[in-house]
mmCIF file with all atom_site columns, C-alpha atoms in Angstrom:
data_model
loop_
_atom_site.group_PDB
_atom_site.id
_atom_site.type_symbol
_atom_site.label_atom_id
_atom_site.label_alt_id
_atom_site.label_comp_id
_atom_site.label_asym_id
_atom_site.label_entity_id
_atom_site.label_seq_id
_atom_site.pdbx_PDB_ins_code
_atom_site.Cartn_x
_atom_site.Cartn_y
_atom_site.Cartn_z
_atom_site.occupancy
_atom_site.B_iso_or_equiv
_atom_site.pdbx_formal_charge
_atom_site.auth_seq_id
_atom_site.auth_comp_id
_atom_site.auth_asym_id
_atom_site.auth_atom_id
_atom_site.pdbx_PDB_model_num
ATOM 1   C CA . MET A 1 1   ? 23.989  11.742  20.711 1.00 43.00 ? 136 MET A CA 1
ATOM 2   C CA . ALA A 1 2   ? 24.942  9.630   17.712 1.00 49.00 ? 137 ALA A CA 1
ATOM 3   C CA . GLY A 1 3   ? 23.152  6.309   17.621 1.00 85.00 ? 138 GLY A CA 1
ATOM 4   C CA . PHE A 1 4   ? 21.573  6.643   21.080 1.00 94.00 ? 139 PHE A CA 1
ATOM 5   C CA . LYS A 1 5   ? 18.417  4.559   21.516 1.00 96.00 ? 140 LYS A CA 1
ATOM 6   C CA . VAL A 1 6   ? 15.823  4.874   24.279 1.00 97.00 ? 141 VAL A CA 1
ATOM 7   C CA . ALA A 1 7   ? 13.088  2.277   24.871 1.00 97.00 ? 142 ALA A CA 1
ATOM 8   C CA . ILE A 1 8   ? 10.071  3.392   26.921 1.00 97.00 ? 143 ILE A CA 1
ATOM 9   C CA . ASP A 1 9   ? 7.518   0.782   27.951 1.00 96.00 ? 144 ASP A CA 1
ATOM 10  C CA . GLY A 1 10  ? 4.535   0.882   30.262 1.00 94.00 ? 145 GLY A CA 1
ATOM 11  C CA . PRO A 1 11  ? 0.826   0.166   30.657 1.00 93.00 ? 146 PRO A CA 1
ATOM 12  C CA . ALA A 1 12  ? -2.083  1.908   28.940 1.00 86.00 ? 147 ALA A CA 1
ATOM 13  C CA . GLY A 1 13  ? -2.546  5.529   29.925 1.00 87.00 ? 148 GLY A CA 1
ATOM 14  C CA . SER A 1 14  ? 0.859   5.932   31.552 1.00 91.00 ? 149 SER A CA 1
ATOM 15  C CA . GLY A 1 15  ? 1.666   8.814   29.210 1.00 90.00 ? 150 GLY A CA 1
ATOM 16  C CA . LYS A 1 16  ? 4.382   7.050   27.217 1.00 93.00 ? 151 LYS A CA 1
ATOM 17  C CA . SER A 1 17  ? 3.632   8.685   23.886 1.00 90.00 ? 152 SER A CA 1
ATOM 18  C CA . SER A 1 18  ? 3.125   12.261  25.130 1.00 91.00 ? 153 SER A CA 1
ATOM 19  C CA . ILE A 1 19  ? 6.228   12.096  27.307 1.00 95.00 ? 154 ILE A CA 1
ATOM 20  C CA . SER A 1 20  ? 8.360   10.429  24.631 1.00 96.00 ? 155 SER A CA 1
ATOM 21  C CA . LYS A 1 21  ? 7.259   12.997  22.067 1.00 94.00 ? 156 LYS A CA 1
ATOM 22  C CA . ASN A 1 22  ? 8.180   15.874  24.395 1.00 96.00 ? 157 ASN A CA 1
ATOM 23  C CA . VAL A 1 23  ? 11.560  14.394  25.281 1.00 97.00 ? 158 VAL A CA 1
ATOM 24  C CA . ALA A 1 24  ? 12.345  13.725  21.623 1.00 95.00 ? 159 ALA A CA 1
ATOM 25  C CA . HIS A 1 25  ? 11.530  17.308  20.641 1.00 94.00 ? 160 HIS A CA 1
ATOM 26  C CA . LYS A 1 26  ? 13.656  18.770  23.430 1.00 96.00 ? 161 LYS A CA 1
ATOM 27  C CA . LEU A 1 27  ? 16.656  16.587  22.597 1.00 95.00 ? 162 LEU A CA 1
ATOM 28  C CA . GLY A 1 28  ? 16.333  16.601  18.825 1.00 93.00 ? 163 GLY A CA 1
ATOM 29  C CA . MET A 1 29  ? 15.656  12.863  18.676 1.00 93.00 ? 164 MET A CA 1
ATOM 30  C CA . THR A 1 30  ? 13.199  10.872  16.560 1.00 91.00 ? 165 THR A CA 1
ATOM 31  C CA . HIS A 1 31  ? 10.053  9.660   18.339 1.00 93.00 ? 166 HIS A CA 1
ATOM 32  C CA . ILE A 1 32  ? 8.359   6.423   17.270 1.00 92.00 ? 167 ILE A CA 1
ATOM 33  C CA . ASP A 1 33  ? 4.991   5.484   18.801 1.00 92.00 ? 168 ASP A CA 1
ATOM 34  C CA . THR A 1 34  ? 4.600   1.731   18.226 1.00 93.00 ? 169 THR A CA 1
ATOM 35  C CA . GLY A 1 35  ? 1.200   1.612   19.916 1.00 91.00 ? 170 GLY A CA 1
ATOM 36  C CA . ALA A 1 36  ? -0.149  3.809   17.133 1.00 93.00 ? 171 ALA A CA 1
ATOM 37  C CA . MET A 1 37  ? 0.934   1.145   14.640 1.00 95.00 ? 172 MET A CA 1
ATOM 38  C CA . TYR A 1 38  ? -1.112  -1.563  16.380 1.00 95.00 ? 173 TYR A CA 1
ATOM 39  C CA . ARG A 1 39  ? -4.037  0.833   16.486 1.00 96.00 ? 174 ARG A CA 1
ATOM 40  C CA . ALA A 1 40  ? -3.653  1.378   12.736 1.00 97.00 ? 175 ALA A CA 1
ATOM 41  C CA . VAL A 1 41  ? -3.879  -2.379  12.121 1.00 97.00 ? 176 VAL A CA 1
ATOM 42  C CA . THR A 1 42  ? -6.965  -2.495  14.341 1.00 98.00 ? 177 THR A CA 1
ATOM 43  C CA . LEU A 1 43  ? -8.548  0.364   12.383 1.00 98.00 ? 178 LEU A CA 1
ATOM 44  C CA . LEU A 1 44  ? -7.913  -1.503  9.132  1.00 97.00 ? 179 LEU A CA 1
ATOM 45  C CA . ALA A 1 45  ? -9.428  -4.677  10.564 1.00 97.00 ? 180 ALA A CA 1
ATOM 46  C CA . ILE A 1 46  ? -12.566 -2.757  11.519 1.00 97.00 ? 181 ILE A CA 1
ATOM 47  C CA . GLU A 1 47  ? -12.769 -0.955  8.176  1.00 96.00 ? 182 GLU A CA 1
ATOM 48  C CA . ASN A 1 48  ? -12.266 -4.232  6.275  1.00 95.00 ? 183 ASN A CA 1
ATOM 49  C CA . GLN A 1 49  ? -14.949 -5.906  8.426  1.00 96.00 ? 184 GLN A CA 1
ATOM 50  C CA . ILE A 1 50  ? -12.845 -9.017  8.965  1.00 97.00 ? 185 ILE A CA 1
ATOM 51  C CA . ASP A 1 51  ? -13.416 -11.632 11.650 1.00 97.00 ? 186 ASP A CA 1
ATOM 52  C CA . MET A 1 52  ? -11.104 -10.029 14.194 1.00 96.00 ? 187 MET A CA 1
ATOM 53  C CA . ASN A 1 53  ? -10.700 -13.299 16.100 1.00 96.00 ? 188 ASN A CA 1
ATOM 54  C CA . ASP A 1 54  ? -9.276  -15.076 13.039 1.00 97.00 ? 189 ASP A CA 1
ATOM 55  C CA . GLU A 1 55  ? -5.531  -14.507 12.763 1.00 97.00 ? 190 GLU A CA 1
ATOM 56  C CA . SER A 1 56  ? -5.438  -15.659 9.137  1.00 96.00 ? 191 SER A CA 1
ATOM 57  C CA . GLN A 1 57  ? -7.581  -12.686 8.090  1.00 97.00 ? 192 GLN A CA 1
ATOM 58  C CA . TYR A 1 58  ? -4.827  -10.219 8.979  1.00 97.00 ? 193 TYR A CA 1
ATOM 59  C CA . ARG A 1 59  ? -2.882  -11.221 5.885  1.00 96.00 ? 194 ARG A CA 1
ATOM 60  C CA . PHE A 1 60  ? -4.008  -7.912  4.401  1.00 95.00 ? 195 PHE A CA 1
ATOM 61  C CA . LEU A 1 61  ? -0.855  -6.570  6.076  1.00 95.00 ? 196 LEU A CA 1
ATOM 62  C CA . GLU A 1 62  ? 1.135   -8.078  3.204  1.00 94.00 ? 197 GLU A CA 1
ATOM 63  C CA . ASP A 1 63  ? -0.361  -5.431  0.917  1.00 93.00 ? 198 ASP A CA 1
ATOM 64  C CA . VAL A 1 64  ? -0.599  -2.439  3.272  1.00 93.00 ? 199 VAL A CA 1
ATOM 65  C CA . GLN A 1 65  ? 2.096   -0.007  4.316  1.00 92.00 ? 200 GLN A CA 1
ATOM 66  C CA . ILE A 1 66  ? 1.885   1.265   7.892  1.00 92.00 ? 201 ILE A CA 1
ATOM 67  C CA . THR A 1 67  ? 4.528   3.808   8.827  1.00 88.00 ? 202 THR A CA 1
ATOM 68  C CA . TYR A 1 68  ? 5.245   6.239   11.648 1.00 83.00 ? 203 TYR A CA 1
ATOM 69  C CA . LYS A 1 69  ? 7.195   9.349   10.758 1.00 81.00 ? 204 LYS A CA 1
ATOM 70  C CA . ASP A 1 70  ? 7.440   12.961  11.843 1.00 81.00 ? 205 ASP A CA 1
ATOM 71  C CA . ASP A 1 71  ? 5.038   12.242  14.739 1.00 81.00 ? 206 ASP A CA 1
ATOM 72  C CA . HIS A 1 72  ? 2.346   11.056  12.314 1.00 89.00 ? 207 HIS A CA 1
ATOM 73  C CA . ILE A 1 73  ? 0.957   7.556   11.765 1.00 93.00 ? 208 ILE A CA 1
ATOM 74  C CA . TYR A 1 74  ? 0.198   6.660   8.158  1.00 95.00 ? 209 TYR A CA 1
ATOM 75  C CA . ILE A 1 75  ? -1.736  3.899   6.426  1.00 96.00 ? 210 ILE A CA 1
ATOM 76  C CA . GLY A 1 76  ? -0.341  4.257   2.940  1.00 94.00 ? 211 GLY A CA 1
ATOM 77  C CA . ASP A 1 77  ? -0.498  8.011   2.338  1.00 94.00 ? 212 ASP A CA 1
ATOM 78  C CA . ARG A 1 78  ? -3.371  8.552   4.799  1.00 96.00 ? 213 ARG A CA 1
ATOM 79  C CA . ILE A 1 79  ? -2.749  10.113  8.214  1.00 96.00 ? 214 ILE A CA 1
ATOM 80  C CA . VAL A 1 80  ? -5.004  8.289   10.676 1.00 96.00 ? 215 VAL A CA 1
ATOM 81  C CA . GLU A 1 81  ? -4.182  9.816   14.062 1.00 91.00 ? 216 GLU A CA 1
ATOM 82  C CA . LYS A 1 82  ? -7.763  10.764  14.890 1.00 91.00 ? 217 LYS A CA 1
ATOM 83  C CA . GLU A 1 83  ? -9.374  7.545   13.657 1.00 95.00 ? 218 GLU A CA 1
ATOM 84  C CA . ILE A 1 84  ? -7.064  5.259   15.658 1.00 95.00 ? 219 ILE A CA 1
ATOM 85  C CA . ARG A 1 85  ? -8.161  6.886   18.943 1.00 90.00 ? 220 ARG A CA 1
ATOM 86  C CA . SER A 1 86  ? -11.794 5.829   18.557 1.00 91.00 ? 221 SER A CA 1
ATOM 87  C CA . LYS A 1 87  ? -13.451 3.687   21.232 1.00 87.00 ? 222 LYS A CA 1
ATOM 88  C CA . ALA A 1 88  ? -13.870 0.817   18.768 1.00 94.00 ? 223 ALA A CA 1
ATOM 89  C CA . VAL A 1 89  ? -10.123 0.736   18.126 1.00 95.00 ? 224 VAL A CA 1
ATOM 90  C CA . THR A 1 90  ? -9.314  1.049   21.835 1.00 89.00 ? 225 THR A CA 1
ATOM 91  C CA . ASP A 1 91  ? -11.673 -1.832  22.661 1.00 89.00 ? 226 ASP A CA 1
ATOM 92  C CA . HIS A 1 92  ? -10.037 -4.200  20.147 1.00 94.00 ? 227 HIS A CA 1
ATOM 93  C CA . VAL A 1 93  ? -6.365  -3.250  19.957 1.00 92.00 ? 228 VAL A CA 1
ATOM 94  C CA . SER A 1 94  ? -5.276  -5.691  22.701 1.00 86.00 ? 229 SER A CA 1
ATOM 95  C CA . LEU A 1 95  ? -6.879  -8.556  20.787 1.00 92.00 ? 230 LEU A CA 1
ATOM 96  C CA . VAL A 1 96  ? -5.294  -7.522  17.495 1.00 95.00 ? 231 VAL A CA 1
ATOM 97  C CA . SER A 1 97  ? -1.849  -7.063  19.049 1.00 90.00 ? 232 SER A CA 1
ATOM 98  C CA . SER A 1 98  ? -2.003  -10.525 20.632 1.00 89.00 ? 233 SER A CA 1
ATOM 99  C CA . PHE A 1 99  ? -1.681  -12.337 17.283 1.00 94.00 ? 234 PHE A CA 1
ATOM 100 C CA . PRO A 1 100 ? 1.864   -13.616 16.511 1.00 94.00 ? 235 PRO A CA 1
ATOM 101 C CA . TYR A 1 101 ? 1.522   -12.759 12.817 1.00 96.00 ? 236 TYR A CA 1
ATOM 102 C CA . VAL A 1 102 ? 0.542   -9.140  13.504 1.00 96.00 ? 237 VAL A CA 1
ATOM 103 C CA . ARG A 1 103 ? 3.338   -8.694  16.038 1.00 94.00 ? 238 ARG A CA 1
ATOM 104 C CA . LYS A 1 104 ? 5.904   -10.262 13.721 1.00 94.00 ? 239 LYS A CA 1
ATOM 105 C CA . LYS A 1 105 ? 5.007   -7.905  10.877 1.00 95.00 ? 240 LYS A CA 1
ATOM 106 C CA . LEU A 1 106 ? 5.047   -4.783  13.028 1.00 95.00 ? 241 LEU A CA 1
ATOM 107 C CA . VAL A 1 107 ? 8.177   -5.697  14.981 1.00 94.00 ? 242 VAL A CA 1
ATOM 108 C CA . GLU A 1 108 ? 9.980   -6.019  11.634 1.00 93.00 ? 243 GLU A CA 1
ATOM 109 C CA . ILE A 1 109 ? 8.893   -2.474  10.741 1.00 91.00 ? 244 ILE A CA 1
ATOM 110 C CA . GLN A 1 110 ? 9.768   -1.138  14.193 1.00 93.00 ? 245 GLN A CA 1
ATOM 111 C CA . GLN A 1 111 ? 13.223  -2.696  14.222 1.00 93.00 ? 246 GLN A CA 1
ATOM 112 C CA . LYS A 1 112 ? 13.890  -1.177  10.811 1.00 91.00 ? 247 LYS A CA 1
ATOM 113 C CA . LEU A 1 113 ? 12.848  2.224   12.165 1.00 88.00 ? 248 LEU A CA 1
ATOM 114 C CA . GLY A 1 114 ? 15.082  1.521   15.152 1.00 88.00 ? 249 GLY A CA 1
ATOM 115 C CA . GLU A 1 115 ? 18.110  1.661   12.886 1.00 87.00 ? 250 GLU A CA 1
ATOM 116 C CA . THR A 1 116 ? 17.613  5.431   12.768 1.00 80.00 ? 251 THR A CA 1
ATOM 117 C CA . ASN A 1 117 ? 20.087  7.370   14.893 1.00 81.00 ? 252 ASN A CA 1
ATOM 118 C CA . ASN A 1 118 ? 18.903  9.007   18.119 1.00 91.00 ? 253 ASN A CA 1
ATOM 119 C CA . ILE A 1 119 ? 15.475  7.509   18.664 1.00 94.00 ? 254 ILE A CA 1
ATOM 120 C CA . ILE A 1 120 ? 12.942  7.269   21.454 1.00 96.00 ? 255 ILE A CA 1
ATOM 121 C CA . MET A 1 121 ? 10.567  4.378   20.840 1.00 96.00 ? 256 MET A CA 1
ATOM 122 C CA . ASP A 1 122 ? 7.628   3.724   23.130 1.00 95.00 ? 257 ASP A CA 1
ATOM 123 C CA . GLY A 1 123 ? 5.268   0.779   23.482 1.00 93.00 ? 258 GLY A CA 1
ATOM 124 C CA . ARG A 1 124 ? 4.817   -2.372  25.548 1.00 90.00 ? 259 ARG A CA 1
ATOM 125 C CA . ASP A 1 125 ? 7.606   -4.658  24.378 1.00 91.00 ? 260 ASP A CA 1
ATOM 126 C CA . ILE A 1 126 ? 10.301  -2.264  23.198 1.00 95.00 ? 261 ILE A CA 1
ATOM 127 C CA . GLY A 1 127 ? 12.916  -3.008  25.831 1.00 96.00 ? 262 GLY A CA 1
ATOM 128 C CA . THR A 1 128 ? 12.193  -6.734  25.833 1.00 94.00 ? 263 THR A CA 1
ATOM 129 C CA . VAL A 1 129 ? 11.589  -7.518  22.131 1.00 93.00 ? 264 VAL A CA 1
ATOM 130 C CA . VAL A 1 130 ? 11.956  -4.657  19.658 1.00 95.00 ? 265 VAL A CA 1
ATOM 131 C CA . LEU A 1 131 ? 15.084  -2.914  20.967 1.00 95.00 ? 266 LEU A CA 1
ATOM 132 C CA . PRO A 1 132 ? 16.621  -5.282  23.521 1.00 95.00 ? 267 PRO A CA 1
ATOM 133 C CA . ASP A 1 133 ? 19.972  -3.527  22.998 1.00 95.00 ? 268 ASP A CA 1
ATOM 134 C CA . ALA A 1 134 ? 18.642  -0.013  23.681 1.00 96.00 ? 269 ALA A CA 1
ATOM 135 C CA . ASP A 1 135 ? 21.103  2.275   25.462 1.00 96.00 ? 270 ASP A CA 1
ATOM 136 C CA . LEU A 1 136 ? 18.444  3.191   28.038 1.00 97.00 ? 271 LEU A CA 1
ATOM 137 C CA . LYS A 1 137 ? 15.269  1.338   28.976 1.00 98.00 ? 272 LYS A CA 1
ATOM 138 C CA . ILE A 1 138 ? 12.523  2.995   31.000 1.00 98.00 ? 273 ILE A CA 1
ATOM 139 C CA . PHE A 1 139 ? 9.388   1.380   32.395 1.00 97.00 ? 274 PHE A CA 1
ATOM 140 C CA . LEU A 1 140 ? 6.864   4.163   32.922 1.00 97.00 ? 275 LEU A CA 1
ATOM 141 C CA . VAL A 1 141 ? 4.073   3.527   35.429 1.00 96.00 ? 276 VAL A CA 1
ATOM 142 C CA . ALA A 1 142 ? 1.290   5.431   37.182 1.00 96.00 ? 277 ALA A CA 1
ATOM 143 C CA . ASP A 1 143 ? -1.571  4.581   39.504 1.00 95.00 ? 278 ASP A CA 1
ATOM 144 C CA . VAL A 1 144 ? -4.620  3.314   37.587 1.00 96.00 ? 279 VAL A CA 1
ATOM 145 C CA . ARG A 1 145 ? -6.870  6.095   38.906 1.00 96.00 ? 280 ARG A CA 1
ATOM 146 C CA . GLU A 1 146 ? -4.348  8.723   37.893 1.00 95.00 ? 281 GLU A CA 1
ATOM 147 C CA . ARG A 1 147 ? -4.115  7.171   34.429 1.00 95.00 ? 282 ARG A CA 1
ATOM 148 C CA . ALA A 1 148 ? -7.917  7.252   34.198 1.00 95.00 ? 283 ALA A CA 1
ATOM 149 C CA . LYS A 1 149 ? -7.963  10.932  35.229 1.00 94.00 ? 284 LYS A CA 1
ATOM 150 C CA . ARG A 1 150 ? -5.497  11.745  32.470 1.00 90.00 ? 285 ARG A CA 1
ATOM 151 C CA . ARG A 1 151 ? -7.493  9.786   29.917 1.00 88.00 ? 286 ARG A CA 1
ATOM 152 C CA . GLN A 1 152 ? -10.664 11.557  31.073 1.00 91.00 ? 287 GLN A CA 1
ATOM 153 C CA . GLN A 1 153 ? -8.978  14.949  30.648 1.00 89.00 ? 288 GLN A CA 1
ATOM 154 C CA . ASP A 1 154 ? -7.868  14.003  27.138 1.00 84.00 ? 289 ASP A CA 1
ATOM 155 C CA . LYS A 1 155 ? -11.436 13.042  26.255 1.00 84.00 ? 290 LYS A CA 1
ATOM 156 C CA . GLN A 1 156 ? -12.827 16.248  27.753 1.00 88.00 ? 291 GLN A CA 1
ATOM 157 C CA . ASN A 1 157 ? -10.343 18.265  25.706 1.00 86.00 ? 292 ASN A CA 1
ATOM 158 C CA . GLN A 1 158 ? -11.808 16.527  22.652 1.00 80.00 ? 293 GLN A CA 1
ATOM 159 C CA . GLY A 1 159 ? -15.325 17.476  23.734 1.00 85.00 ? 294 GLY A CA 1
ATOM 160 C CA . TYR A 1 160 ? -16.367 14.124  25.249 1.00 84.00 ? 295 TYR A CA 1
ATOM 161 C CA . GLU A 1 161 ? -17.605 13.390  28.758 1.00 88.00 ? 296 GLU A CA 1
ATOM 162 C CA . VAL A 1 162 ? -16.486 10.006  30.116 1.00 89.00 ? 297 VAL A CA 1
ATOM 163 C CA . ASP A 1 163 ? -17.215 8.425   33.500 1.00 94.00 ? 298 ASP A CA 1
ATOM 164 C CA . ILE A 1 164 ? -13.952 7.937   35.390 1.00 94.00 ? 299 ILE A CA 1
ATOM 165 C CA . GLU A 1 165 ? -15.051 4.654   36.994 1.00 96.00 ? 300 GLU A CA 1
ATOM 166 C CA . LYS A 1 166 ? -15.748 3.254   33.547 1.00 93.00 ? 301 LYS A CA 1
ATOM 167 C CA . LEU A 1 167 ? -12.296 4.393   32.411 1.00 94.00 ? 302 LEU A CA 1
ATOM 168 C CA . ILE A 1 168 ? -10.688 2.683   35.421 1.00 95.00 ? 303 ILE A CA 1
ATOM 169 C CA . GLU A 1 169 ? -12.501 -0.510  34.491 1.00 94.00 ? 304 GLU A CA 1
ATOM 170 C CA . GLU A 1 170 ? -11.369 -0.273  30.854 1.00 90.00 ? 305 GLU A CA 1
ATOM 171 C CA . ILE A 1 171 ? -7.733  0.464   31.767 1.00 92.00 ? 306 ILE A CA 1
ATOM 172 C CA . THR A 1 172 ? -7.633  -2.353  34.326 1.00 93.00 ? 307 THR A CA 1
ATOM 173 C CA . ARG A 1 173 ? -8.991  -4.762  31.715 1.00 90.00 ? 308 ARG A CA 1
ATOM 174 C CA . ARG A 1 174 ? -6.412  -3.535  29.208 1.00 87.00 ? 309 ARG A CA 1
ATOM 175 C CA . ASP A 1 175 ? -3.616  -4.048  31.733 1.00 90.00 ? 310 ASP A CA 1
ATOM 176 C CA . GLN A 1 176 ? -4.716  -7.634  32.273 1.00 90.00 ? 311 GLN A CA 1
ATOM 177 C CA . LEU A 1 177 ? -4.943  -8.374  28.554 1.00 86.00 ? 312 LEU A CA 1
ATOM 178 C CA . ASP A 1 178 ? -1.550  -6.829  27.806 1.00 86.00 ? 313 ASP A CA 1
ATOM 179 C CA . SER A 1 179 ? 0.199   -8.550  30.713 1.00 88.00 ? 314 SER A CA 1
ATOM 180 C CA . GLN A 1 180 ? -1.304  -11.994 30.155 1.00 87.00 ? 315 GLN A CA 1
ATOM 181 C CA . ARG A 1 181 ? -0.969  -12.363 26.386 1.00 82.00 ? 316 ARG A CA 1
ATOM 182 C CA . LYS A 1 182 ? 1.310   -15.209 25.297 1.00 82.00 ? 317 LYS A CA 1
ATOM 183 C CA . ILE A 1 183 ? 3.277   -13.245 22.708 1.00 82.00 ? 318 ILE A CA 1
ATOM 184 C CA . SER A 1 184 ? 5.410   -10.322 23.934 1.00 82.00 ? 319 SER A CA 1
ATOM 185 C CA . PRO A 1 185 ? 3.435   -9.572  27.097 1.00 86.00 ? 320 PRO A CA 1
ATOM 186 C CA . LEU A 1 186 ? 3.806   -6.224  28.824 1.00 88.00 ? 321 LEU A CA 1
ATOM 187 C CA . LYS A 1 187 ? 6.645   -6.604  31.317 1.00 90.00 ? 322 LYS A CA 1
ATOM 188 C CA . LYS A 1 188 ? 9.604   -4.661  32.599 1.00 94.00 ? 323 LYS A CA 1
ATOM 189 C CA . ALA A 1 189 ? 12.958  -5.492  31.047 1.00 95.00 ? 324 ALA A CA 1
ATOM 190 C CA . GLU A 1 190 ? 15.420  -6.630  33.700 1.00 95.00 ? 325 GLU A CA 1
ATOM 191 C CA . ASP A 1 191 ? 17.672  -3.639  33.077 1.00 97.00 ? 326 ASP A CA 1
ATOM 192 C CA . ALA A 1 192 ? 14.878  -1.055  32.792 1.00 97.00 ? 327 ALA A CA 1
ATOM 193 C CA . ILE A 1 193 ? 14.568  1.887   35.174 1.00 98.00 ? 328 ILE A CA 1
ATOM 194 C CA . VAL A 1 194 ? 11.088  2.333   36.672 1.00 97.00 ? 329 VAL A CA 1
ATOM 195 C CA . VAL A 1 195 ? 9.701   5.876   36.566 1.00 97.00 ? 330 VAL A CA 1
ATOM 196 C CA . ASP A 1 196 ? 6.461   6.404   38.513 1.00 97.00 ? 331 ASP A CA 1
ATOM 197 C CA . SER A 1 197 ? 4.678   9.500   37.195 1.00 95.00 ? 332 SER A CA 1
ATOM 198 C CA . THR A 1 198 ? 1.631   9.253   39.484 1.00 95.00 ? 333 THR A CA 1
ATOM 199 C CA . HIS A 1 199 ? 2.556   12.412  41.379 1.00 94.00 ? 334 HIS A CA 1
ATOM 200 C CA . MET A 1 200 ? 4.476   14.142  38.613 1.00 95.00 ? 335 MET A CA 1
ATOM 201 C CA . SER A 1 201 ? 3.250   16.482  35.920 1.00 93.00 ? 336 SER A CA 1
ATOM 202 C CA . LEU A 1 202 ? 4.042   15.796  32.292 1.00 93.00 ? 337 LEU A CA 1
ATOM 203 C CA . GLN A 1 203 ? 6.863   18.330  32.313 1.00 95.00 ? 338 GLN A CA 1
ATOM 204 C CA . GLN A 1 204 ? 8.317   16.932  35.550 1.00 97.00 ? 339 GLN A CA 1
ATOM 205 C CA . THR A 1 205 ? 8.325   13.463  34.018 1.00 97.00 ? 340 THR A CA 1
ATOM 206 C CA . VAL A 1 206 ? 9.923   14.778  30.835 1.00 97.00 ? 341 VAL A CA 1
ATOM 207 C CA . LYS A 1 207 ? 12.634  16.464  32.927 1.00 97.00 ? 342 LYS A CA 1
ATOM 208 C CA . LYS A 1 208 ? 13.271  13.222  34.853 1.00 97.00 ? 343 LYS A CA 1
ATOM 209 C CA . ILE A 1 209 ? 13.655  11.179  31.669 1.00 97.00 ? 344 ILE A CA 1
ATOM 210 C CA . ILE A 1 210 ? 15.941  13.759  30.067 1.00 97.00 ? 345 ILE A CA 1
ATOM 211 C CA . GLU A 1 211 ? 18.146  13.533  33.169 1.00 97.00 ? 346 GLU A CA 1
ATOM 212 C CA . LEU A 1 212 ? 18.220  9.725   32.846 1.00 97.00 ? 347 LEU A CA 1
ATOM 213 C CA . ILE A 1 213 ? 19.166  9.989   29.166 1.00 96.00 ? 348 ILE A CA 1
ATOM 214 C CA . GLN A 1 214 ? 21.931  12.477  29.877 1.00 94.00 ? 349 GLN A CA 1
ATOM 215 C CA . SER A 1 215 ? 23.218  10.288  32.715 1.00 94.00 ? 350 SER A CA 1
ATOM 216 C CA . ALA A 1 216 ? 23.177  7.146   30.547 1.00 93.00 ? 351 ALA A CA 1
ATOM 217 C CA . LYS A 1 217 ? 24.910  8.991   27.725 1.00 85.00 ? 352 LYS A CA 1
ATOM 218 C CA . GLY A 1 218 ? 27.571  10.149  30.141 1.00 77.00 ? 353 GLY A CA 1
ATOM 219 C CA . VAL A 1 219 ? 28.233  6.582   31.304 1.00 68.00 ? 354 VAL A CA 1
ATOM 220 C CA . ILE A 1 220 ? 28.561  5.362   27.703 1.00 60.00 ? 355 ILE A CA 1
ATOM 221 C CA . ASN A 1 221 ? 31.064  8.117   26.912 1.00 56.00 ? 356 ASN A CA 1
ATOM 222 C CA . GLU A 1 222 ? 33.268  7.393   29.939 1.00 49.00 ? 357 GLU A CA 1
#
């Protein structure tokens, strides 16, 4: 699968990262979770106690290295996977990712990573902005209540109890913020294939996407 690139986009809680990671492992591809990068910037903004509404204060990105490799997100040499999943980061990541400067810096990093052979990159603007020439574009969706159930299960597995109605409210708000932002809003690329995972398990969704990749690869090789 030399040089094959897959872009997977979709709303919050649709399972993009878990599914992409599974597919990548099964096919021997490199997985890149761009959402984790925006969460890392948000974590830094919180830790640095900046005015998060002031775009000019994100210039700290000039002196910070944020990378995603081997299924780990790094700030410098620090792995921050647990910290970036905090409620504070979740509550502010849509705001942080709405700033043109932040998006410009991270898209540059993501496009550089996209030069790697055989990649699956997931996020909200991969097929439209980061990898517009991807060999396969998938727009992964799921009913908001189902997404909330999955998020609730994740939290319970971490030892937290979360009200599902509150999660539905948070996810709905996130959808609105991501879809309405002026810079790189969440939207389906014209040539993307929609995969609705509402009534599919993780493994069923992984199987479906692997079939789409194999089919797309077959077309390219014809």
